[in-house]
Short mmCIF file of N, CA and C in Angstrom, two decimals:
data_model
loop_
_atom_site.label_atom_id
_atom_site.label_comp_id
_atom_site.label_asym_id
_atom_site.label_seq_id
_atom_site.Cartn_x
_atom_site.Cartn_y
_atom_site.Cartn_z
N UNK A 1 0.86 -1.18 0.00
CA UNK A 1 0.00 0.00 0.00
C UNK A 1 0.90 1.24 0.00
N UNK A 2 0.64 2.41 -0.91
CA UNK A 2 1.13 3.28 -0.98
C UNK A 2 0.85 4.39 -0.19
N UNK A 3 1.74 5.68 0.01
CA UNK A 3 1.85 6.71 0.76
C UNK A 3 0.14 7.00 1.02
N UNK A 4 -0.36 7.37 -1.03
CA UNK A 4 -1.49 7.77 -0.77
C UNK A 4 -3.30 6.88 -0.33
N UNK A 5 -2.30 6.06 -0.36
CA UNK A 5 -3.52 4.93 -0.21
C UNK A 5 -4.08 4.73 1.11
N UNK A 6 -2.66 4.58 2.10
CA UNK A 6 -2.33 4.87 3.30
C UNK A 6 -3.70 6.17 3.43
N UNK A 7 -3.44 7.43 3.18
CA UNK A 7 -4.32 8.27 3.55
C UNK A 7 -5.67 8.29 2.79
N UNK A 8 -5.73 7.38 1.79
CA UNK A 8 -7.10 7.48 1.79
C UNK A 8 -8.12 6.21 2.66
N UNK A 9 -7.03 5.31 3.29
CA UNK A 9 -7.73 4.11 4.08
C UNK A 9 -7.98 4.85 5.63
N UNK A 10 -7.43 5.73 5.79
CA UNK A 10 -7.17 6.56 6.93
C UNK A 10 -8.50 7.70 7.23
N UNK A 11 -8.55 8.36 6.22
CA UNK A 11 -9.78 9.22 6.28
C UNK A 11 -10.97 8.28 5.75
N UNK A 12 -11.08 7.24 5.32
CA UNK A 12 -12.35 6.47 4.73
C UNK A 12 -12.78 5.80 6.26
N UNK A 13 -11.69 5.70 7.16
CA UNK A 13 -12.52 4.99 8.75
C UNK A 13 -13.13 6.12 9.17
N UNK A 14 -13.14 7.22 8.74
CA UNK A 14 -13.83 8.35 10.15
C UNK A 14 -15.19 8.31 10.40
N UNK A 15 -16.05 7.97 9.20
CA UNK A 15 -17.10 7.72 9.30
C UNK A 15 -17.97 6.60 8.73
N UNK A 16 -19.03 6.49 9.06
CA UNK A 16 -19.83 4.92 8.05
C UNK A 16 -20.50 5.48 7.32
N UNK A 17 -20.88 6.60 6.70
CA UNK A 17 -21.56 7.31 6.12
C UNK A 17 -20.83 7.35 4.72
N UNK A 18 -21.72 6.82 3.67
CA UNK A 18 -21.38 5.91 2.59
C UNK A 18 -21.67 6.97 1.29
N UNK A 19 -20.88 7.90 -0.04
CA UNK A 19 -21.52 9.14 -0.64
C UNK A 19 -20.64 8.52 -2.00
N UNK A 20 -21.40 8.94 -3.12
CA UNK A 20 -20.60 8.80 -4.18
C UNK A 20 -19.28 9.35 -4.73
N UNK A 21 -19.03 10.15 -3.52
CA UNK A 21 -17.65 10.51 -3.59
C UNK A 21 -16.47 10.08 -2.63
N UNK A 22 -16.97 8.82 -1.99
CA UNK A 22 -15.92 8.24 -1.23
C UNK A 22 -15.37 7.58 -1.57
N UNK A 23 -15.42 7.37 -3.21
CA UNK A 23 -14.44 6.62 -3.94
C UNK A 23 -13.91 7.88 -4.70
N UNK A 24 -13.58 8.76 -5.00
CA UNK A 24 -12.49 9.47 -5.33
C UNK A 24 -11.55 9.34 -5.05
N UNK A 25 -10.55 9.52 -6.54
CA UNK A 25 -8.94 9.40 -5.97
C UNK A 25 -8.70 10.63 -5.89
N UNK A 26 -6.90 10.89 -5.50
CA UNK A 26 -6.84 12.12 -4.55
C UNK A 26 -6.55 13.32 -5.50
N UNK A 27 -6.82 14.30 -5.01
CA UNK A 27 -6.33 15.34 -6.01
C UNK A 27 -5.87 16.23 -5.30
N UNK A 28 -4.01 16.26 -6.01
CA UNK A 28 -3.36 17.24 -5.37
C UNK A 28 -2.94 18.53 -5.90
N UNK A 29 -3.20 19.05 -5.80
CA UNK A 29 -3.44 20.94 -6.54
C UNK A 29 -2.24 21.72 -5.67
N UNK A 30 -1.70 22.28 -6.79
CA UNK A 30 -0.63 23.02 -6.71
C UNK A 30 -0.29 24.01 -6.98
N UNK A 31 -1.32 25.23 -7.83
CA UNK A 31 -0.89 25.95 -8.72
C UNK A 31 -1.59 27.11 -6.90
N UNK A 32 -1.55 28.26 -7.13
CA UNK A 32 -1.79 28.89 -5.55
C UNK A 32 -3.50 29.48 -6.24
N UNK A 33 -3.36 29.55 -7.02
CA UNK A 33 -5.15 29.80 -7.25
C UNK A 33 -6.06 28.78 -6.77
N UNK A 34 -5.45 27.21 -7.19
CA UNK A 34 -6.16 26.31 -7.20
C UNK A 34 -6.13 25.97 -5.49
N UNK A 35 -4.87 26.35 -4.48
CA UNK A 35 -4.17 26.10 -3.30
C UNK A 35 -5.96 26.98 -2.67
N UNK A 36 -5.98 28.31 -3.24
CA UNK A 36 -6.45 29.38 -2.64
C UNK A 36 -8.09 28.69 -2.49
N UNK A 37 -8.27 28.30 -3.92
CA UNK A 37 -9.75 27.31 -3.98
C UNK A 37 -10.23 26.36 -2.68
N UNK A 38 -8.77 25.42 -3.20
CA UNK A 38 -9.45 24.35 -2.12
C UNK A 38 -9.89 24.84 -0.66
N UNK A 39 -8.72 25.85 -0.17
CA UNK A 39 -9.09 26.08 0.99
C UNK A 39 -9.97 27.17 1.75
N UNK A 40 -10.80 27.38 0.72
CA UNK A 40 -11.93 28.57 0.68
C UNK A 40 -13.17 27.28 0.97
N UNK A 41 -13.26 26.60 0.02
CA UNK A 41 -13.85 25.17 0.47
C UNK A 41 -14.03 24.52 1.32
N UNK A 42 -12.57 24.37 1.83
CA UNK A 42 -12.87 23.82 2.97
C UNK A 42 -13.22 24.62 4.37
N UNK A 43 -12.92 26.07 4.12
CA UNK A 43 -13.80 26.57 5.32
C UNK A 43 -15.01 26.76 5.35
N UNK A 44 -15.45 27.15 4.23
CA UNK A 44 -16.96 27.13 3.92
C UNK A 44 -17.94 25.80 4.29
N UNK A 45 -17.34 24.55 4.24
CA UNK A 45 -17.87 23.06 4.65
C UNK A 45 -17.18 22.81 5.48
N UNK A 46 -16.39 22.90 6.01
CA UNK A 46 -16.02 22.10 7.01
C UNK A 46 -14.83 20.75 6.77
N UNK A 47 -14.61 20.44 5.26
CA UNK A 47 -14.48 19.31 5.01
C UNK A 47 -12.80 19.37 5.20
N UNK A 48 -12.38 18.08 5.65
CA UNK A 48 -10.78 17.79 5.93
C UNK A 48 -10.15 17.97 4.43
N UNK A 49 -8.70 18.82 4.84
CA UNK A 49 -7.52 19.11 3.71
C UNK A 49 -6.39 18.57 4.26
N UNK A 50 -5.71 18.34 3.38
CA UNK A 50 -4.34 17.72 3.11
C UNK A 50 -3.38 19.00 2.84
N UNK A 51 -3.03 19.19 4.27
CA UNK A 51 -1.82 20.29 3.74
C UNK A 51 -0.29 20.10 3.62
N UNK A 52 0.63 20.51 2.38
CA UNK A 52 1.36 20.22 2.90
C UNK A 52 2.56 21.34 2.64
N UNK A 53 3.12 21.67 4.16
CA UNK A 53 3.99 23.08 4.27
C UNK A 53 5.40 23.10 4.67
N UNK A 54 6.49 22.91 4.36
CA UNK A 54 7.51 23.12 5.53
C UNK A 54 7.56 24.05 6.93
N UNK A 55 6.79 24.52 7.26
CA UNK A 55 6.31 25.41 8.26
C UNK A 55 6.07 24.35 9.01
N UNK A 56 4.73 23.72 8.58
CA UNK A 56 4.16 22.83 9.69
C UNK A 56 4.93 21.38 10.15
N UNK A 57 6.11 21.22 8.93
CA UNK A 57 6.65 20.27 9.11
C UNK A 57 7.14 19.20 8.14
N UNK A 58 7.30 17.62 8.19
CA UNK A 58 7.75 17.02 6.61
C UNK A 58 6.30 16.87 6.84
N UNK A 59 5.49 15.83 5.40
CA UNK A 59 4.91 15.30 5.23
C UNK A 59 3.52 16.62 5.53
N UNK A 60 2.01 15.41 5.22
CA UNK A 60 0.65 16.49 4.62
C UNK A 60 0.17 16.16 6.17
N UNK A 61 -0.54 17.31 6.08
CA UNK A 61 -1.00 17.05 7.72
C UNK A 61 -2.43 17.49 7.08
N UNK A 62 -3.77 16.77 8.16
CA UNK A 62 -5.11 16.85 7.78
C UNK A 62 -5.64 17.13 8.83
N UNK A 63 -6.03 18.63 8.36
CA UNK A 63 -7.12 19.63 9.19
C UNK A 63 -7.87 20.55 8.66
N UNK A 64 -8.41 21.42 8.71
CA UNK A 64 -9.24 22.34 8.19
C UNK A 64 -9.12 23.74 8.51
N UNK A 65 -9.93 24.32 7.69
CA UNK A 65 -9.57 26.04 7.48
C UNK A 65 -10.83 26.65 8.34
N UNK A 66 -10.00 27.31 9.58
CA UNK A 66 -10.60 28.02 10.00
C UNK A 66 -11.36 29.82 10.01
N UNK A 67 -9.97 30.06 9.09
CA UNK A 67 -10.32 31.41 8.77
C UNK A 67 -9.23 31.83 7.46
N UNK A 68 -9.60 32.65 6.40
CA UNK A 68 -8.75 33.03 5.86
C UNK A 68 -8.98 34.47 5.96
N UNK A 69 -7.34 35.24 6.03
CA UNK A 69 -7.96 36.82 6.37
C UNK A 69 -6.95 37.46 5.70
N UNK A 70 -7.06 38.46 4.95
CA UNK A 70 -6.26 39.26 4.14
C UNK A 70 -4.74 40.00 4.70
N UNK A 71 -3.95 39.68 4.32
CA UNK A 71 -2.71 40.52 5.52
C UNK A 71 -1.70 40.99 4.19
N UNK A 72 -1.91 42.49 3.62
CA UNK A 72 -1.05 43.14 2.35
C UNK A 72 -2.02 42.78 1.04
N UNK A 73 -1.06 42.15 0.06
CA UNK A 73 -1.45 41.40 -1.37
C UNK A 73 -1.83 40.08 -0.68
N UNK A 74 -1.31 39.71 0.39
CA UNK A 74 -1.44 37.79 0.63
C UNK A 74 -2.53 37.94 1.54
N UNK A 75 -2.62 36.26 1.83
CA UNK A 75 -3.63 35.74 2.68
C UNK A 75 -3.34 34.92 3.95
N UNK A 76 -3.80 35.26 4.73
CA UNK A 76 -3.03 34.63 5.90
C UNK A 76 -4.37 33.50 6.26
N UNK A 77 -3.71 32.37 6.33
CA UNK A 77 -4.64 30.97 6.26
C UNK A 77 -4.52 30.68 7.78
N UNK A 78 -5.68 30.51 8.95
CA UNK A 78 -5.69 29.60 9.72
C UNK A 78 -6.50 28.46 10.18
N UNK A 79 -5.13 27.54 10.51
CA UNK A 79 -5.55 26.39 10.77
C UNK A 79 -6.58 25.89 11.75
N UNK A 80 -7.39 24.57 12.19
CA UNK A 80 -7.48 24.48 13.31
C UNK A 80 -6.27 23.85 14.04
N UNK A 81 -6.24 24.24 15.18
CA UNK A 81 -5.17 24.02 16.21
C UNK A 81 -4.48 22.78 15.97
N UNK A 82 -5.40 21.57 15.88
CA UNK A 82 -4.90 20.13 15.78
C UNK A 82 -5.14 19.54 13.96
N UNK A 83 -4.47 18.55 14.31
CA UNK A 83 -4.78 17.88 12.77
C UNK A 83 -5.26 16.50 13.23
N UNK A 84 -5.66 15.47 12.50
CA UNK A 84 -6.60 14.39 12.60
C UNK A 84 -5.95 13.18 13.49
N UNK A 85 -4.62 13.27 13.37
CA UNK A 85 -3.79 12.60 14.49
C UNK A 85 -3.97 12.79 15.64
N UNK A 86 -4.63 14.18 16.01
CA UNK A 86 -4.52 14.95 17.15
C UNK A 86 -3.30 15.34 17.84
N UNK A 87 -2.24 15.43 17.12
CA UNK A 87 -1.21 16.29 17.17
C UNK A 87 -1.41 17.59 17.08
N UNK A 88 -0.97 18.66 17.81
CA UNK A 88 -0.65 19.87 18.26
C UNK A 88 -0.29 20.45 16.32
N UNK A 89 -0.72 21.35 15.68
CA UNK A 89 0.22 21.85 14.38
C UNK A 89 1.17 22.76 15.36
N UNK A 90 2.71 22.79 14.71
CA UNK A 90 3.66 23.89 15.10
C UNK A 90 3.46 24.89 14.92
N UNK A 91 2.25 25.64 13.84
CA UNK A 91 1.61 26.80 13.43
C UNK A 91 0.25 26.27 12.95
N UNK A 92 -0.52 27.41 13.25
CA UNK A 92 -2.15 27.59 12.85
C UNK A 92 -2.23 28.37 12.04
N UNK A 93 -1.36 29.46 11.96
CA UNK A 93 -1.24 30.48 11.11
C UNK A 93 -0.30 30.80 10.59
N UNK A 94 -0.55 30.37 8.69
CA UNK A 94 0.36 30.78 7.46
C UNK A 94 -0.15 31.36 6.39
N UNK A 95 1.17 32.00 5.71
CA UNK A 95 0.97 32.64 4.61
C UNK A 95 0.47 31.55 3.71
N UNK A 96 -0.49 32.24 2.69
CA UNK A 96 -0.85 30.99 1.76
C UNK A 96 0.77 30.55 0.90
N UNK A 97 1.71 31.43 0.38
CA UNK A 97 2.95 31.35 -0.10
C UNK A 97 3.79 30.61 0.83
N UNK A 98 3.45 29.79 1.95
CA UNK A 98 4.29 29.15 2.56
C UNK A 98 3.63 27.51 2.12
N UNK A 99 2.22 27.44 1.79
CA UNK A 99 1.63 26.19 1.13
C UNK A 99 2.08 26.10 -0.06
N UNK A 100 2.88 24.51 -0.11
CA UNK A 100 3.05 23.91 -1.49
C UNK A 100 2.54 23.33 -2.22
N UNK A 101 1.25 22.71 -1.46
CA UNK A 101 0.53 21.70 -2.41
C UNK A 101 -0.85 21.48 -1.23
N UNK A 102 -2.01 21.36 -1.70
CA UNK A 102 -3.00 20.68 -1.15
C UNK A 102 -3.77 19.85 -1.59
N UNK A 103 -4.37 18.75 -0.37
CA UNK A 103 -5.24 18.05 -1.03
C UNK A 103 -6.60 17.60 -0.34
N UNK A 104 -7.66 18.20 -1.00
CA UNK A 104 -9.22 17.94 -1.03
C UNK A 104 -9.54 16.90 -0.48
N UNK A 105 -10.47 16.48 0.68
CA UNK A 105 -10.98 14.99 0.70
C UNK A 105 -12.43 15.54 1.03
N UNK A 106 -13.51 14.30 1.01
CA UNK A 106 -14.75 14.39 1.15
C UNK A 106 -15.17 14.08 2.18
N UNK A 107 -14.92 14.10 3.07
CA UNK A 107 -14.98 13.79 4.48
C UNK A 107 -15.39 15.00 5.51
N UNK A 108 -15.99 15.53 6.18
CA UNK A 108 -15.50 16.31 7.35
C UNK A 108 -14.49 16.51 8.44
N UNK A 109 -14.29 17.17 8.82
CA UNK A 109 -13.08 17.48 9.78
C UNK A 109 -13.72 17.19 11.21
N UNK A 110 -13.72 16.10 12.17
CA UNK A 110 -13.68 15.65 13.22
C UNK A 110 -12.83 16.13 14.22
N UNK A 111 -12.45 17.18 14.70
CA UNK A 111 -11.93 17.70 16.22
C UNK A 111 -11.30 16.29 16.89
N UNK A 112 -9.83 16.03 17.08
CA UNK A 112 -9.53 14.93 17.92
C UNK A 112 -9.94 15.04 19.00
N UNK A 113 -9.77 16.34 19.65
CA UNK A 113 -10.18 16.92 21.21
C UNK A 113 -11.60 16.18 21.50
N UNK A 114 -12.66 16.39 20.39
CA UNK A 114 -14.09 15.96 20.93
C UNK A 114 -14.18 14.18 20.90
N UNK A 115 -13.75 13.82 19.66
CA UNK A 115 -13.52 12.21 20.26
C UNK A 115 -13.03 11.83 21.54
N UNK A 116 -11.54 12.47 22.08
CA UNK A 116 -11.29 11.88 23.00
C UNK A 116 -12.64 12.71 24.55
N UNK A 117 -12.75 13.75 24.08
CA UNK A 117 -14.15 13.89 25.54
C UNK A 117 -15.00 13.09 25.17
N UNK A 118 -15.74 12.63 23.75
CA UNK A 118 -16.66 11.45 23.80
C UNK A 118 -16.58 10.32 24.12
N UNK A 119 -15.24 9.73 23.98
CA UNK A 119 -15.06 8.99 24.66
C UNK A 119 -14.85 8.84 26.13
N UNK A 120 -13.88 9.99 26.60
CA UNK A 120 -14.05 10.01 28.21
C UNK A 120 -15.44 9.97 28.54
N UNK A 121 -16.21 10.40 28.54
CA UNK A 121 -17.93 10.77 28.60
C UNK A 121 -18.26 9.44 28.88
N UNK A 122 -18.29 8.51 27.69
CA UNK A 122 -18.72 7.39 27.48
C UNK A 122 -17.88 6.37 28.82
N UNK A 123 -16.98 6.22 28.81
CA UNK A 123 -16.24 5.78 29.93
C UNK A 123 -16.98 6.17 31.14
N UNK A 124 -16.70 7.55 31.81
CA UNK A 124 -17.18 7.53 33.11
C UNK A 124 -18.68 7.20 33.10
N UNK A 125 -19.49 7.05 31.99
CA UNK A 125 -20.88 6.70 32.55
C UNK A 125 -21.02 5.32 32.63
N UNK A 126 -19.92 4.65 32.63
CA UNK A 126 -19.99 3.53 32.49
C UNK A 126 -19.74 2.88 34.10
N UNK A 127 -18.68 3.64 34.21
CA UNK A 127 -17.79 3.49 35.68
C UNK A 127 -19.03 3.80 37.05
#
């Protein structure tokens, strides 16, 4: 199984909720118009992105756009705090010119924070 396969077996567990677009393969957009698209998208829905920045680190990290806000000619993109690992991002807030590539999925963006209180939740009512 490959890098990207890996992430699409990864975001296909988050939910059981079954759409004709959960078989899409991935699309990774590069050009900064198309960068600027996706992630106008994804704040507007909610839906999980594939970012990937040397800022935030190696490799694509998957979270969503919380705000995009004008700062000069550029755009200053922020993240939510965590990404789907529920790892901490090293930044929430970048220049869109610091994004190299993104990628679209059909999924929503799930908060790690609220799984793990749903699950604590679920636990102590158990206890």
């Amino acid at each position: 199984m490959n890098f990207a396969e890996k992430i699409k077996a990864f975001v296909s567990m988050q939910t059981t909720e079954t759409t004709p677009y959960d078989y899409t393969p991935l699309d990774f957009v590069k050009t900064r118009k198309g960068i600027l698209k996706e992630l106008v998208l994804s704040k507007q829905s909610g839906k999980l992105i594939g970012v990937y920045s040397r800022v935030l680190g190696e490799g694509m990290f998957l979270t969503c756009v919380e705000a995009i806000q004008p700062h000069g000619k550029d755009e200053q993109i922020v993240f939510h705090r965590y990404d789907m690992s529920g790892k901490m991002l090293a930044r929430t807030r970048i220049s869109i010119d610091e994004i190299h590539m993104v990628c679209p999925f059909n999924k929503l963006f799930r908060s790690p924070a609220l799984d793990t209180a749903r699950a604590d939740s679920v636990l102590l009512g158990v206890l």
